[in-house]
JSON list of C-alpha atoms in Angstrom, two decimals:
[
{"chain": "A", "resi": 13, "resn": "UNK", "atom": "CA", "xyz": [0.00, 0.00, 0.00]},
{"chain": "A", "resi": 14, "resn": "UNK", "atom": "CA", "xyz": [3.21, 2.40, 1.00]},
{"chain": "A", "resi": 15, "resn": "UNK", "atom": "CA", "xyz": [4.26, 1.36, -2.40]},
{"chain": "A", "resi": 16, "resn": "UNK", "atom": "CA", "xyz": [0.81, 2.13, -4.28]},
{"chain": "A", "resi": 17, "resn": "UNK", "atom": "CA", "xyz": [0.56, 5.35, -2.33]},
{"chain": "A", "resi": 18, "resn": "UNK", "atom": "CA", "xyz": [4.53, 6.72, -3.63]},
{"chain": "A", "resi": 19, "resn": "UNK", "atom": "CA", "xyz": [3.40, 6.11, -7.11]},
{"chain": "A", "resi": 20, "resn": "UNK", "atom": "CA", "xyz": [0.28, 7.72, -6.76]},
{"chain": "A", "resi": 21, "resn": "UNK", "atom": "CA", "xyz": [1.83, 10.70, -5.59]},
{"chain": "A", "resi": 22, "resn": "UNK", "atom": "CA", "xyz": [5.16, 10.43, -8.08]},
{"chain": "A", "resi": 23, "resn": "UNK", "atom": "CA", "xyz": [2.10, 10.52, -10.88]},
{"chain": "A", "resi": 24, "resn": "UNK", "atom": "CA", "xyz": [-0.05, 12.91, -9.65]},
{"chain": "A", "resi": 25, "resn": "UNK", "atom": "CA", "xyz": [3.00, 15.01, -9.35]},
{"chain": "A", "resi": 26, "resn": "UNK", "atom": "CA", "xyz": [3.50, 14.45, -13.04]},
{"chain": "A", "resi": 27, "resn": "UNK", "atom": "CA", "xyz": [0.43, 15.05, -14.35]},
{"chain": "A", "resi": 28, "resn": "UNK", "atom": "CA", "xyz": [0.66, 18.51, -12.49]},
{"chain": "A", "resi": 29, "resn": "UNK", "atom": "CA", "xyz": [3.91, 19.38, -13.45]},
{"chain": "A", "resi": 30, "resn": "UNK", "atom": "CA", "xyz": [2.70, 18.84, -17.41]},
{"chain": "A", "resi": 31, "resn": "UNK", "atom": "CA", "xyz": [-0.26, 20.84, -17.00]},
{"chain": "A", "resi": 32, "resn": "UNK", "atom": "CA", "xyz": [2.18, 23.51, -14.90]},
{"chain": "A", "resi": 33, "resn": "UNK", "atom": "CA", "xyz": [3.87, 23.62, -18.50]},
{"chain": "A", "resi": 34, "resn": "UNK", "atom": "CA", "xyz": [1.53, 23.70, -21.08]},
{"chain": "A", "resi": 35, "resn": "UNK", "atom": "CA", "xyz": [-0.07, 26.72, -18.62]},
{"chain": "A", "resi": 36, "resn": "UNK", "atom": "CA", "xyz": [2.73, 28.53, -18.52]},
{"chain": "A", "resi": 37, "resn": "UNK", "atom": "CA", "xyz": [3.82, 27.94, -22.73]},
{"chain": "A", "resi": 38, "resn": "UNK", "atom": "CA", "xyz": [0.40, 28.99, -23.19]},
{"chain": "A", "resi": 39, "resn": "UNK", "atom": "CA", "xyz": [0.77, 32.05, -21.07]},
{"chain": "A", "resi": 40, "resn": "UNK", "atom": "CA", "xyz": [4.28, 33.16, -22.74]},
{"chain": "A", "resi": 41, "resn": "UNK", "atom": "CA", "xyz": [2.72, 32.66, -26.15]},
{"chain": "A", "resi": 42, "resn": "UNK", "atom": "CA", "xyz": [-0.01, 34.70, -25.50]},
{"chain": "A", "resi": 43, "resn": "UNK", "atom": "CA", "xyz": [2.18, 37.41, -23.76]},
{"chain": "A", "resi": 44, "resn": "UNK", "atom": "CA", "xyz": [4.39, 37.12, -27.00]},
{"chain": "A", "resi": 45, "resn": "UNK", "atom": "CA", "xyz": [1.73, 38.07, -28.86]},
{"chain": "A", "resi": 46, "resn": "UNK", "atom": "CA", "xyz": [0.62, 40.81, -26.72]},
{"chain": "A", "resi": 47, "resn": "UNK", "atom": "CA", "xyz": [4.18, 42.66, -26.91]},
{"chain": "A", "resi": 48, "resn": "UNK", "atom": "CA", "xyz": [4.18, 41.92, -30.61]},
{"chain": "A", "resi": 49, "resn": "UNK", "atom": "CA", "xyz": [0.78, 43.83, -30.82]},
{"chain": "A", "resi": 50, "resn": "UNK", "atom": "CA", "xyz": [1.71, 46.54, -28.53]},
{"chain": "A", "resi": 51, "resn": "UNK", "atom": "CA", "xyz": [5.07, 46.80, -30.64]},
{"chain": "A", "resi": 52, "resn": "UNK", "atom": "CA", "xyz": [2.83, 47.31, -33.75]},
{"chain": "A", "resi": 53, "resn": "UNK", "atom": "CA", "xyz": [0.90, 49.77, -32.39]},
{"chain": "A", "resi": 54, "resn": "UNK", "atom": "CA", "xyz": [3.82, 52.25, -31.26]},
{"chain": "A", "resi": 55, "resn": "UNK", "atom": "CA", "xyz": [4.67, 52.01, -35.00]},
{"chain": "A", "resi": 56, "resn": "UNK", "atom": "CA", "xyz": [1.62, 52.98, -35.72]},
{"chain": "A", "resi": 57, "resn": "UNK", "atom": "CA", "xyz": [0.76, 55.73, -33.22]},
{"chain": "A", "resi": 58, "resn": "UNK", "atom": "CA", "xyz": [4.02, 56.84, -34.07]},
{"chain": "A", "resi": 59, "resn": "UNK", "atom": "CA", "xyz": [3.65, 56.71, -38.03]},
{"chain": "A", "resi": 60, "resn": "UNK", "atom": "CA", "xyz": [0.13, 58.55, -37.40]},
{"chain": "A", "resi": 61, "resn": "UNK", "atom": "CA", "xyz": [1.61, 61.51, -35.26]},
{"chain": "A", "resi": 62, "resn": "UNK", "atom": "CA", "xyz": [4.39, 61.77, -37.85]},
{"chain": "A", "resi": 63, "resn": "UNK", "atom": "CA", "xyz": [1.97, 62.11, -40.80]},
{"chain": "A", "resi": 64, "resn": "UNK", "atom": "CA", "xyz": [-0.24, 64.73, -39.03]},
{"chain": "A", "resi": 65, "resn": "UNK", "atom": "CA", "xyz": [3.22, 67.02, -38.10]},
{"chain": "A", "resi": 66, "resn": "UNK", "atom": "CA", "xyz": [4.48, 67.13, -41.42]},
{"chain": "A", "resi": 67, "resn": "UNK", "atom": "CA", "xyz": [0.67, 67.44, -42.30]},
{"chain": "A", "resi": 68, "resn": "UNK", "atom": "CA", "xyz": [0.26, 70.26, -40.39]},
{"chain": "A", "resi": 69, "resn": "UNK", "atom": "CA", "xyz": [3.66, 71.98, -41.36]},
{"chain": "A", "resi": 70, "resn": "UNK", "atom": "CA", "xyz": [3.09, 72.09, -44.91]},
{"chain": "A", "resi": 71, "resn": "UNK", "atom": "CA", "xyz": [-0.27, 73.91, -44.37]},
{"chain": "A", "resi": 72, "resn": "UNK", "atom": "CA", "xyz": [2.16, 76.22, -42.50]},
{"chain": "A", "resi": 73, "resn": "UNK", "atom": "CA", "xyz": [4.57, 76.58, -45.37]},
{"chain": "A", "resi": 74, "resn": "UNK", "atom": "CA", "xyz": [1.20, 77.13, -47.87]},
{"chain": "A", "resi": 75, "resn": "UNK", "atom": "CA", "xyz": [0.36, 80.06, -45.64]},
{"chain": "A", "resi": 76, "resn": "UNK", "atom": "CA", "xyz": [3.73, 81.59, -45.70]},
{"chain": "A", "resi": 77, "resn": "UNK", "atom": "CA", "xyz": [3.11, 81.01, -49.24]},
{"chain": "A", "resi": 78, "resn": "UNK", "atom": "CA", "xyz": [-0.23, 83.25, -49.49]},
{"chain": "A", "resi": 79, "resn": "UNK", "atom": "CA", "xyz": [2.08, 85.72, -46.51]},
{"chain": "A", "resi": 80, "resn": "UNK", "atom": "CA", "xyz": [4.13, 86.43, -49.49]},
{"chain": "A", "resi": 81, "resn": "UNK", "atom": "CA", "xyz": [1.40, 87.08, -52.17]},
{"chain": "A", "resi": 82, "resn": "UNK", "atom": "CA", "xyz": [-0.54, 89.10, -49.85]},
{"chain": "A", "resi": 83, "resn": "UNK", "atom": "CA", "xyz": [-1.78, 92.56, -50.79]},
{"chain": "A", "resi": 84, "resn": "UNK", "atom": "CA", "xyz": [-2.59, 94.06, -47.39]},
{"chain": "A", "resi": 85, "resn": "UNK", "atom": "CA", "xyz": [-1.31, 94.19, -43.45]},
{"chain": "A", "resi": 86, "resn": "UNK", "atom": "CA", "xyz": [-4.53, 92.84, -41.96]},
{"chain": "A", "resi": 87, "resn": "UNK", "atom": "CA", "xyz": [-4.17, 89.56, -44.61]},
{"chain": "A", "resi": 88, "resn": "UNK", "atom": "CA", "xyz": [-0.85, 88.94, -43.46]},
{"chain": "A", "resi": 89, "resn": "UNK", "atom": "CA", "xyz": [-1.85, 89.43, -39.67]},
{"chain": "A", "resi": 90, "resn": "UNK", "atom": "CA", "xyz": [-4.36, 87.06, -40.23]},
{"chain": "A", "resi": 91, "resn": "UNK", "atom": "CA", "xyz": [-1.81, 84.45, -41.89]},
{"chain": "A", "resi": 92, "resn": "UNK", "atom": "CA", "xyz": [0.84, 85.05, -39.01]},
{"chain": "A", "resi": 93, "resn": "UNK", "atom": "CA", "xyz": [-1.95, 84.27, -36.34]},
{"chain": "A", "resi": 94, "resn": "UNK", "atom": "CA", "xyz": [-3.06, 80.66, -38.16]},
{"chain": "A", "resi": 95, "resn": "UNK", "atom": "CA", "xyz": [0.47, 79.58, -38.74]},
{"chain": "A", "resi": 96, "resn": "UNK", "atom": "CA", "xyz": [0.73, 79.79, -34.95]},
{"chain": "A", "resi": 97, "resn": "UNK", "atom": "CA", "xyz": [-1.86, 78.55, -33.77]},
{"chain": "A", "resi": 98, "resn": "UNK", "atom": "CA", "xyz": [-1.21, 75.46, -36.43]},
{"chain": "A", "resi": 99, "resn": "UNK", "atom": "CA", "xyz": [2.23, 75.27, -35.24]},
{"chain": "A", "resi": 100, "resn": "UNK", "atom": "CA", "xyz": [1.38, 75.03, -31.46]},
{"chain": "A", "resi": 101, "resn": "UNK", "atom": "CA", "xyz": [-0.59, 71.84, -32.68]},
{"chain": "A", "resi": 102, "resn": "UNK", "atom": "CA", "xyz": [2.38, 70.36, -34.54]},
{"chain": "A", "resi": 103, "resn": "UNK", "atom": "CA", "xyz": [4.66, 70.72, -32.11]},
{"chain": "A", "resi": 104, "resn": "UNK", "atom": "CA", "xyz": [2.36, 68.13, -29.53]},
{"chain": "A", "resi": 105, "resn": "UNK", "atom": "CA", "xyz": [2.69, 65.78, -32.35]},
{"chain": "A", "resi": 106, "resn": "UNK", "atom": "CA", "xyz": [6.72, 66.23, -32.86]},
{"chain": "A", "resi": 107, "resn": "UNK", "atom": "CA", "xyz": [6.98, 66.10, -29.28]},
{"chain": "A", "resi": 108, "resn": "UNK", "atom": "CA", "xyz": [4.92, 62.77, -29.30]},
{"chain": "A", "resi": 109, "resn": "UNK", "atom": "CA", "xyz": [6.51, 61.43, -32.43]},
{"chain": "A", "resi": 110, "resn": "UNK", "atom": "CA", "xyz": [10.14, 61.93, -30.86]},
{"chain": "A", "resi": 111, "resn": "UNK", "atom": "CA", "xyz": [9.18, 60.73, -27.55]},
{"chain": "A", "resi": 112, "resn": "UNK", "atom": "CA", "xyz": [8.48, 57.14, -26.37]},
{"chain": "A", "resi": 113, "resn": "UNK", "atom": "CA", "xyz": [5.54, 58.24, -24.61]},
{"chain": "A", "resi": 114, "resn": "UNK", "atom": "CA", "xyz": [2.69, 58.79, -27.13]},
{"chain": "A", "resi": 115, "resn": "UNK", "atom": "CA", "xyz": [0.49, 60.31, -24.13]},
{"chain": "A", "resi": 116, "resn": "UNK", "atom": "CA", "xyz": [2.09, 63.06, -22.55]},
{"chain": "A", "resi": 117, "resn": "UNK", "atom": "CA", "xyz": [3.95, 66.16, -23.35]},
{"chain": "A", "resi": 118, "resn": "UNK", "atom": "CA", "xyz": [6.71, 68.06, -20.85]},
{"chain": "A", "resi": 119, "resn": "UNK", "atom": "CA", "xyz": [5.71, 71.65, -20.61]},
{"chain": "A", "resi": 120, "resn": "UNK", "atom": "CA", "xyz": [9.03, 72.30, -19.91]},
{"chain": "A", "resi": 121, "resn": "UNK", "atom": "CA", "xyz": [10.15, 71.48, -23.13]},
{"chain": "A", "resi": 122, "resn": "UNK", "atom": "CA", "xyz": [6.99, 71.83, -24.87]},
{"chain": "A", "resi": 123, "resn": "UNK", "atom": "CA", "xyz": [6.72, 75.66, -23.94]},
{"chain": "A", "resi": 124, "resn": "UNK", "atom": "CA", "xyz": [9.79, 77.26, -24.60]},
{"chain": "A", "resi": 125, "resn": "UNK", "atom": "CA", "xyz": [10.10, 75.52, -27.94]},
{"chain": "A", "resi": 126, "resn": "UNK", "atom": "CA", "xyz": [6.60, 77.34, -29.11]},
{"chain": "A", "resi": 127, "resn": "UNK", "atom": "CA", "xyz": [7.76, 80.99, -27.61]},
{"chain": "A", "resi": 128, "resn": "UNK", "atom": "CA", "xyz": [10.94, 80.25, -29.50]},
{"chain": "A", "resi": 129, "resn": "UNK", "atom": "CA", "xyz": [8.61, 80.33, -32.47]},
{"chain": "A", "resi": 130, "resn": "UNK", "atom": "CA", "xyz": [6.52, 82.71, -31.41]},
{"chain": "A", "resi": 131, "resn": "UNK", "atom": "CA", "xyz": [9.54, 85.42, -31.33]},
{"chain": "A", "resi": 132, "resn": "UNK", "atom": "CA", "xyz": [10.91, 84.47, -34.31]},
{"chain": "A", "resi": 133, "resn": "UNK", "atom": "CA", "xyz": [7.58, 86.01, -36.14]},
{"chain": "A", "resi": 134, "resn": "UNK", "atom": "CA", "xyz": [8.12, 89.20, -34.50]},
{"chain": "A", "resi": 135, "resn": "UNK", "atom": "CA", "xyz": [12.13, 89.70, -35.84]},
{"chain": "A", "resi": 136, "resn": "UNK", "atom": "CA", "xyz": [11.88, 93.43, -34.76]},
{"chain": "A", "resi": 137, "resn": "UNK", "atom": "CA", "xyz": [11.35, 92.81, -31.79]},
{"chain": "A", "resi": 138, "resn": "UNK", "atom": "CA", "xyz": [13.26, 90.00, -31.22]},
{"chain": "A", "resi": 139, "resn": "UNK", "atom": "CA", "xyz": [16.09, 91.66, -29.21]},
{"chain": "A", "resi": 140, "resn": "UNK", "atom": "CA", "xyz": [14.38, 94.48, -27.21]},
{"chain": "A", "resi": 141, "resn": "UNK", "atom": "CA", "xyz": [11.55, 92.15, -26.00]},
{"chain": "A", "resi": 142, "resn": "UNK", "atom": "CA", "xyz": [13.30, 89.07, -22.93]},
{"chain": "A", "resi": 143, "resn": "UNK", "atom": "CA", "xyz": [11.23, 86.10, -21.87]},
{"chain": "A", "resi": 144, "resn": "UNK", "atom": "CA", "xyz": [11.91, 84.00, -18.73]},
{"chain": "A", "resi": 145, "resn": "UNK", "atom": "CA", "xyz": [10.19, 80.97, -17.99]},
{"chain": "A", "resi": 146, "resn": "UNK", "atom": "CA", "xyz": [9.67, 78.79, -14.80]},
{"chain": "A", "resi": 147, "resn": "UNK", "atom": "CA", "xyz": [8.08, 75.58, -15.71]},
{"chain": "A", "resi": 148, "resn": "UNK", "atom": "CA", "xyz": [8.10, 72.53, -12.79]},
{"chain": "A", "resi": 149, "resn": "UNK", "atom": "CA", "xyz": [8.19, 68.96, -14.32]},
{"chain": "A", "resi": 150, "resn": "UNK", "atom": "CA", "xyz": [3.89, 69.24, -15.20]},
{"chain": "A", "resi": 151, "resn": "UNK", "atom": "CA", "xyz": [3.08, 67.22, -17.59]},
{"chain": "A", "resi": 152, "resn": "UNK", "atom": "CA", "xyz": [-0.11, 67.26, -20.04]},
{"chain": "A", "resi": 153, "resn": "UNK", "atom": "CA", "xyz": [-1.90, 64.60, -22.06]},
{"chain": "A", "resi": 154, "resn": "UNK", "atom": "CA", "xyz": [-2.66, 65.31, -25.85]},
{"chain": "A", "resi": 155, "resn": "UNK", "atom": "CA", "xyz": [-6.28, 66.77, -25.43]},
{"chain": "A", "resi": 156, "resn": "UNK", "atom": "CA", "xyz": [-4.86, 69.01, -22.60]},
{"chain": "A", "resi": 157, "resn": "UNK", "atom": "CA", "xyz": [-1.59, 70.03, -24.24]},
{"chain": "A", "resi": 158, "resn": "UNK", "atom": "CA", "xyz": [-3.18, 71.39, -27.78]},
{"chain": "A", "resi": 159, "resn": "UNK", "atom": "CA", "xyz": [-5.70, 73.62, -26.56]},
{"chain": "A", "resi": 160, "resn": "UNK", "atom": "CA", "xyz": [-3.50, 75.00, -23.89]},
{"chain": "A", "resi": 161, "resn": "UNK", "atom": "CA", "xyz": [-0.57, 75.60, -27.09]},
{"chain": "A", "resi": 162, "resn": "UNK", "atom": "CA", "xyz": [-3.27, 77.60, -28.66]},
{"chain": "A", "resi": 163, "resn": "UNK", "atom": "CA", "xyz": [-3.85, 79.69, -25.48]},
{"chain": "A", "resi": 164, "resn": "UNK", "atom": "CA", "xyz": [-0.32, 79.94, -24.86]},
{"chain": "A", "resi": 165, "resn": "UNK", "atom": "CA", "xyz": [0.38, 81.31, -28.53]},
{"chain": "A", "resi": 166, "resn": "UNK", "atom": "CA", "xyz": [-2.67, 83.77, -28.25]},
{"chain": "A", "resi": 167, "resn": "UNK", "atom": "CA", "xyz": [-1.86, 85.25, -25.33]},
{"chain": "A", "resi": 168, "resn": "UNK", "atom": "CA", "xyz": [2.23, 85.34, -25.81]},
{"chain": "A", "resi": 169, "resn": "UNK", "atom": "CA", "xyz": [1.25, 86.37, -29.66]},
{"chain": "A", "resi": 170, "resn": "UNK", "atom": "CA", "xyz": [-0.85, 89.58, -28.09]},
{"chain": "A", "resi": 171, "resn": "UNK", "atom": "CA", "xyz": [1.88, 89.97, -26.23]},
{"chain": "A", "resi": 172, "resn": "UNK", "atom": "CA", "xyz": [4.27, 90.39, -28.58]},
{"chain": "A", "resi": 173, "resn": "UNK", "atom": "CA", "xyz": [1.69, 92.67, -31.41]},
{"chain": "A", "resi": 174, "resn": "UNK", "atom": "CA", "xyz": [0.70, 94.73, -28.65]},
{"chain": "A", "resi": 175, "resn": "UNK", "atom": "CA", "xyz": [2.04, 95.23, -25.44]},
{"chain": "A", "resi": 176, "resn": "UNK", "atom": "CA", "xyz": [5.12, 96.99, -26.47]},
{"chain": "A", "resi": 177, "resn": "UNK", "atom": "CA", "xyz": [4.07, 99.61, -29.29]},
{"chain": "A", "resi": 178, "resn": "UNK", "atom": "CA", "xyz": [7.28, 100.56, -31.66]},
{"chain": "A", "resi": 179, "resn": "UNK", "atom": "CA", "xyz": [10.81, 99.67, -30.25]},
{"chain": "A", "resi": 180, "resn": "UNK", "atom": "CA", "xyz": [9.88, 99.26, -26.59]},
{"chain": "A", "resi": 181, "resn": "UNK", "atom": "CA", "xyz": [11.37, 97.12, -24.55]},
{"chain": "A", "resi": 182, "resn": "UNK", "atom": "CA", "xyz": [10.15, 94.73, -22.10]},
{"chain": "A", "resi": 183, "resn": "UNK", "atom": "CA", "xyz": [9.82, 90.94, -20.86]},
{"chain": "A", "resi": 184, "resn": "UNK", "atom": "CA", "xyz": [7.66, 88.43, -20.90]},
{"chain": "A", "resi": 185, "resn": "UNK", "atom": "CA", "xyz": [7.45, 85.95, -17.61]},
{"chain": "A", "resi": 186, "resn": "UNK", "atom": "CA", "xyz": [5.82, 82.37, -17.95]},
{"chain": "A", "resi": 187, "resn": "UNK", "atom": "CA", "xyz": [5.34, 80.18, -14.68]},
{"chain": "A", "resi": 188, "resn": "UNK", "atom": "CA", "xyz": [4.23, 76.83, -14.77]},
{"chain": "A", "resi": 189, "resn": "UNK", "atom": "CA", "xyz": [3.32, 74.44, -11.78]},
{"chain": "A", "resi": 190, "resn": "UNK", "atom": "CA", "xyz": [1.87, 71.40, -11.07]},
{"chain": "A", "resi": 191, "resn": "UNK", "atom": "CA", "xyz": [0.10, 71.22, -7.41]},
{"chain": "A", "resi": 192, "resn": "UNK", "atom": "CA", "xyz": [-1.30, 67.67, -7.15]},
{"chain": "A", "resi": 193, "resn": "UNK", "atom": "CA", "xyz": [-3.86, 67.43, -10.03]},
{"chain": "A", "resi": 194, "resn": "UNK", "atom": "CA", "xyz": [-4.01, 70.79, -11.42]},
{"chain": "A", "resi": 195, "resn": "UNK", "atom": "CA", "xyz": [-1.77, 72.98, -13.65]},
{"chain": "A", "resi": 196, "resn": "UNK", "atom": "CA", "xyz": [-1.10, 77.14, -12.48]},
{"chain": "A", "resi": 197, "resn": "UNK", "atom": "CA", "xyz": [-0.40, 78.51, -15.14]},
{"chain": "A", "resi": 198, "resn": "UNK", "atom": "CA", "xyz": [0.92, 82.91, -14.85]},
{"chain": "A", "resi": 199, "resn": "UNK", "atom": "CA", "xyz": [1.70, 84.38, -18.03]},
{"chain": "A", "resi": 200, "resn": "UNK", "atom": "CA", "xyz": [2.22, 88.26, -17.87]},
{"chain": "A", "resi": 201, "resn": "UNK", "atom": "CA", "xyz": [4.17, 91.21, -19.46]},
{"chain": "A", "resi": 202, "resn": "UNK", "atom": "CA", "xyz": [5.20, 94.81, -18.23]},
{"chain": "A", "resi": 203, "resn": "UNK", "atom": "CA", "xyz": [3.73, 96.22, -21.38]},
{"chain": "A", "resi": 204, "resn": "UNK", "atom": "CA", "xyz": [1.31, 99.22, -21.63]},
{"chain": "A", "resi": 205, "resn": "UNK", "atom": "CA", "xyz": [-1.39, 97.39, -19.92]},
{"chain": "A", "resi": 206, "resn": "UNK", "atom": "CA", "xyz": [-4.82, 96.66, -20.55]},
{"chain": "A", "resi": 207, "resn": "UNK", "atom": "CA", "xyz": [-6.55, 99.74, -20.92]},
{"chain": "A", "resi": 208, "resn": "UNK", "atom": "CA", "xyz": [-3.89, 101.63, -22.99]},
{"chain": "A", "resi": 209, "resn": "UNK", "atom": "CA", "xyz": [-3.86, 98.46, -24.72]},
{"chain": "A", "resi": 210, "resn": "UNK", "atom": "CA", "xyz": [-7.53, 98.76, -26.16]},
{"chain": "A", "resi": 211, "resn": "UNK", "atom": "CA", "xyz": [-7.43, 101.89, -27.45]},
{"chain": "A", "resi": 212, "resn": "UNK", "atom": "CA", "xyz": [-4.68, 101.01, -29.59]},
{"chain": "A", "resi": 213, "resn": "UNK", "atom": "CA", "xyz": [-5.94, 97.88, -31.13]},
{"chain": "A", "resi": 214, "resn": "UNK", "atom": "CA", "xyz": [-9.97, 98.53, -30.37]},
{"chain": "A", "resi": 215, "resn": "UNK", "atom": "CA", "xyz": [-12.01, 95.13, -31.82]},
{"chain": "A", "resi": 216, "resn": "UNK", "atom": "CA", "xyz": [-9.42, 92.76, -30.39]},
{"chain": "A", "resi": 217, "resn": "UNK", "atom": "CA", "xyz": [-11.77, 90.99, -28.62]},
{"chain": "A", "resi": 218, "resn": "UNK", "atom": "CA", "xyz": [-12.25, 88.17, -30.54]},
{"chain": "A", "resi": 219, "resn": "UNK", "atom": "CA", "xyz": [-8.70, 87.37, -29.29]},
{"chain": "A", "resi": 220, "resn": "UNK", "atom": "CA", "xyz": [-10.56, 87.33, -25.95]},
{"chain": "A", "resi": 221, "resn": "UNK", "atom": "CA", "xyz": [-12.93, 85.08, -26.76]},
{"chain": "A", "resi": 222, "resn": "UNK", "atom": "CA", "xyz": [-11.02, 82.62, -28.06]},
{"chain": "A", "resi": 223, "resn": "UNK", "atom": "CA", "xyz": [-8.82, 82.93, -24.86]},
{"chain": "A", "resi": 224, "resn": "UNK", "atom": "CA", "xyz": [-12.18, 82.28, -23.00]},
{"chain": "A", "resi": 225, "resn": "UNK", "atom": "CA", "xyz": [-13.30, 79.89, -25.10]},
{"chain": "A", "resi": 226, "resn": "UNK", "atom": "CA", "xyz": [-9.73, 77.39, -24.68]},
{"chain": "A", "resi": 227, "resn": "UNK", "atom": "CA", "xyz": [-9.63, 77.76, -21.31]},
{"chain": "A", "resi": 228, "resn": "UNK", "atom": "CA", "xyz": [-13.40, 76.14, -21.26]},
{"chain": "A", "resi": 229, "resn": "UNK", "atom": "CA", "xyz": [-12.14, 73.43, -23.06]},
{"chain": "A", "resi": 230, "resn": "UNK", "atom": "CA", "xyz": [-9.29, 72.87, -20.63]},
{"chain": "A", "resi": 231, "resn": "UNK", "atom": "CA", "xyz": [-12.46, 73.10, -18.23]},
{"chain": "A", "resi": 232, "resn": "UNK", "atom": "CA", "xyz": [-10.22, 75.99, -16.61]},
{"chain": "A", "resi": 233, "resn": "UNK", "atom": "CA", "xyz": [-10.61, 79.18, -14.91]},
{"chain": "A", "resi": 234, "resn": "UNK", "atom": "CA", "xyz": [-8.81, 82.01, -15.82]},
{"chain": "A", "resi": 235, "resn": "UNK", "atom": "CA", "xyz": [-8.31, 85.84, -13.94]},
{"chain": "A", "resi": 236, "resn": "UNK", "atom": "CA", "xyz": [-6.56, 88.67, -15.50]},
{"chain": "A", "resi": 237, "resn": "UNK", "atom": "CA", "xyz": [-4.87, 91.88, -14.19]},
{"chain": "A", "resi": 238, "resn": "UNK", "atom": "CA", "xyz": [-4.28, 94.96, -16.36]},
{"chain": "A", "resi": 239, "resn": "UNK", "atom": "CA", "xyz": [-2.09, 97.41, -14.64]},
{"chain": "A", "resi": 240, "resn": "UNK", "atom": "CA", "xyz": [1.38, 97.60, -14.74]},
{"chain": "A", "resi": 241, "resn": "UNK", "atom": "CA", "xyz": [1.21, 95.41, -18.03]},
{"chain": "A", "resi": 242, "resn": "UNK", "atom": "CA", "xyz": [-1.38, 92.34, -18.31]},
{"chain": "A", "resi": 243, "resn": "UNK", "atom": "CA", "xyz": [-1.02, 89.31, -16.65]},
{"chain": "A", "resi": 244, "resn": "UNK", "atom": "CA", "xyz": [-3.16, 85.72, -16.67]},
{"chain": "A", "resi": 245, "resn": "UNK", "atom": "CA", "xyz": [-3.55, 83.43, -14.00]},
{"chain": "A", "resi": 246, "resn": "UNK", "atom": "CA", "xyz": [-4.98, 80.25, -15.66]},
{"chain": "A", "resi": 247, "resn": "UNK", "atom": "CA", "xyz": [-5.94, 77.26, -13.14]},
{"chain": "A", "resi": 248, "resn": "UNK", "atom": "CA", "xyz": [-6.87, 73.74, -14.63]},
{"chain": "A", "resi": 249, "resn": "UNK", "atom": "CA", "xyz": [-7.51, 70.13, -13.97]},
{"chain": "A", "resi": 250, "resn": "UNK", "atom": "CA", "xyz": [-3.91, 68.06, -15.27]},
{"chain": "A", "resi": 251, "resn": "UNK", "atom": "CA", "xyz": [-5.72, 65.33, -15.96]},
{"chain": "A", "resi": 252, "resn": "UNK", "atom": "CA", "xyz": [-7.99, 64.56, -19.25]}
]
């Protein structure tokens, strides 16, 4: 019976250890093909946000195309203003197409590399106007981090076409942190201020709306101060 029980146990044993491995061959095939699909997808999500850059910088290069041709100051306003807001998006998807997270985007890389752009459409003004940035290590996802570019070209765009009328100087100060789950965002100049401000470009405030407007989407609150130049205080959640 001792004898009986030893080989009941030795093949019992057996039988468990060749169902332990056929489990676990069928679990590393399956996980094979699970990094082979996820390794197929990265291609892809990173073939898709390649195509829409370039997409989205040859619409760019047609504008500055129709800049060239165009007849009258308020046209080529109007073409300068689209081929930054269009940029701001494009440079999400070059962020996401050089990075090897396809979800988020590092303000503090993502910002000065738009302002960078942003100046170099104002060349006059390039040298008398300084910007300084403080951006923590916030982070936003891809349906945070376009609308806020947009915002962050409008109001750094106004900044430069307005707040400092002819050769003035100035600077431009842009503070980013992230407290917990929601972004503060301060951007302000030591321009002419608000007031001042609308009598020289009266009508501008469709530029406000649309300030309004992105902040909603970023479901956002925003508070503005107009003396001693303007400054924003935009609050919203990090988190899509």
């Amino acid at each position: 019976q001792t004898y009986k029980g030893w080989i009941f146990i030795l093949v019992s044993a057996l039988l468990l250890f060749i169902l332990l491995y056929k489990e676990l061959k069928k679990r590393d095939i399956i996980e094979s093909d699970l990094i082979k699909n996820i390794s197929e997808k990265r291609l892809l999500l990173n073939e898709i946000h390649h195509r829409v850059k370039n997409n989205l910088n040859s619409i760019i290069s047609l504008l500055y195309l129709e800049n060239s041709n165009a007849e009258s100051p308020d046209s080529v306003k109007i073409i300068e203003t689209l081929s930054g807001r269009i940029y701001s998006m494009a440079l999400v998807h070059e962020y996401l197409y050089d990075s090897k997270d396809f979800m988020h985007i590092p303000l503090k890389n993502y910002i000065p590399g738009l302002v960078s752009y942003i100046k170099g459409m104002y060349p006059l003004k390039e040298s008398s106007i300084s910007i300084n940035f403080s951006i923590d290590e916030a982070v936003l996802d891809i349906t945070k981090a376009i609308p806020f570019g947009i915002l962050l070209n409008e109001i750094v765009s106004n900044s430069f076409k307005h707040a400092f009328p002819g050769s003035a100087e100035g600077s431009i100060v842009i503070d980013v942190k992230h407290d917990i789950d929601k972004c503060i965002v301060h951007i302000g100049d030591d321009g002419i201020g608000i007031r001042d401000m609308e009598k020289l470009c009266p009508g501008g405030s469709h530029g406000i709306e649309l300030i309004n407007l992105l902040v909603k989407q970023l479901s956002g609150e925003i508070s503005s101060s107009g003396s001693n130049g303007l400054k924003y205080t935009i609050i919203f959640p990090a988190a899509g």
